[in-house]
XYZ file of C-alpha atoms in Angstrom:
126
model
C 80.915 115.907 102.498
C 84.037 116.673 100.498
C 87.166 117.025 102.579
C 90.905 117.069 102.173
C 92.874 116.190 105.265
C 96.538 117.134 105.283
C 98.819 115.625 107.880
C 102.405 114.650 108.543
C 103.952 117.957 109.428
C 106.218 118.420 112.388
C 109.564 119.595 113.635
C 112.641 118.153 111.990
C 116.307 119.038 111.838
C 117.888 120.276 108.660
C 118.764 117.359 106.426
C 115.893 115.294 107.750
C 112.791 113.980 106.044
C 109.046 114.161 106.413
C 106.185 112.677 104.441
C 103.037 114.715 104.147
C 99.722 113.036 103.412
C 96.612 114.464 101.800
C 93.632 112.179 102.256
C 90.408 112.788 100.369
C 86.917 111.954 101.508
C 83.685 112.486 99.617
C 85.417 112.107 96.252
C 88.326 110.234 94.710
C 91.510 111.685 93.284
C 90.886 109.876 89.995
C 90.707 112.611 87.370
C 91.797 115.319 89.800
C 94.918 117.412 89.692
C 96.416 117.592 93.159
C 98.912 120.057 94.459
C 100.881 120.979 97.502
C 101.325 124.635 98.333
C 103.124 126.286 101.192
C 102.974 129.586 102.969
C 105.669 130.893 105.240
C 104.974 133.721 107.709
C 104.762 137.035 105.910
C 104.923 135.435 102.485
C 102.432 134.548 99.806
C 101.319 131.000 99.193
C 103.511 129.260 96.632
C 103.115 126.090 94.658
C 105.500 123.365 95.713
C 104.561 120.258 93.784
C 101.615 119.057 91.758
C 100.441 115.999 89.906
C 98.225 116.263 86.868
C 94.656 115.013 86.661
C 95.849 112.014 84.625
C 98.442 111.415 87.348
C 101.094 111.127 84.651
C 102.760 114.532 84.872
C 104.322 116.243 87.822
C 105.558 119.695 88.681
C 108.141 120.760 91.220
C 109.128 124.278 92.088
C 112.808 125.022 91.643
C 113.606 125.174 95.385
C 112.390 121.609 95.947
C 113.450 119.850 92.758
C 115.458 116.760 93.498
C 114.405 116.721 97.142
C 110.604 116.362 97.121
C 108.502 113.686 95.446
C 104.753 113.706 94.934
C 102.852 110.456 94.570
C 99.321 109.098 94.545
C 98.001 105.981 96.252
C 94.658 105.339 94.580
C 93.809 102.479 96.924
C 94.130 104.779 99.924
C 92.831 107.830 98.041
C 95.808 109.721 99.383
C 98.452 111.945 97.839
C 101.849 112.073 99.465
C 104.673 114.566 99.445
C 107.943 112.960 100.417
C 110.314 115.671 101.541
C 113.989 114.818 101.894
C 117.037 116.885 102.768
C 114.843 119.484 104.389
C 116.172 122.984 104.814
C 115.127 125.756 107.207
C 113.670 127.658 104.246
C 111.220 124.790 103.736
C 109.512 125.780 106.986
C 105.925 126.758 106.256
C 102.332 125.688 106.527
C 101.719 123.180 103.762
C 98.312 122.864 102.134
C 96.963 120.367 99.650
C 94.438 121.178 96.976
C 92.564 119.175 94.370
C 90.639 120.177 91.302
C 88.889 118.201 88.616
C 90.891 118.058 85.413
C 87.766 118.996 83.508
C 87.836 122.415 85.134
C 91.443 123.160 84.326
C 93.014 124.623 81.207
C 94.519 122.049 78.914
C 97.955 120.875 80.020
C 97.732 122.633 83.368
C 99.172 120.391 86.059
C 98.395 122.295 89.247
C 94.957 123.063 90.689
C 93.732 126.632 90.357
C 90.853 126.508 92.811
C 88.906 123.365 93.732
C 89.038 121.793 97.142
C 91.536 122.835 99.783
C 92.581 121.114 102.945
C 93.644 122.647 106.201
C 97.345 123.193 106.547
C 99.984 121.135 108.259
C 102.946 122.921 109.800
C 106.480 121.972 108.841
C 109.297 123.438 110.879
C 112.905 122.731 109.959
C 115.507 123.676 112.507
C 119.063 124.556 111.558
């Protein structure tokens, strides 16, 4: 059974750090684009950070550039999102998604559909 398991959320003070994990089972991230998305209450889901299916290109949304880092551990079949200098506006439910590069338009870094994990809640207090 294919699953994505997101974890690592929690409550942190502004300026703090968290590392989110997205663990895959039933498939490997090799050849998959993986992305982190977030949805705050009353808002639409937005892309936060992605890594391409070749795992050589990354994307960061403007609000998180310079503060968040996406990485892949192929041995653990896990994608991480290191979040530093967290701000209250980073509070949201964070989801990870993965999609085979073969199903994506050329040069697209972020998943469009594919597999989605359950969310993990990040709350940043001021």
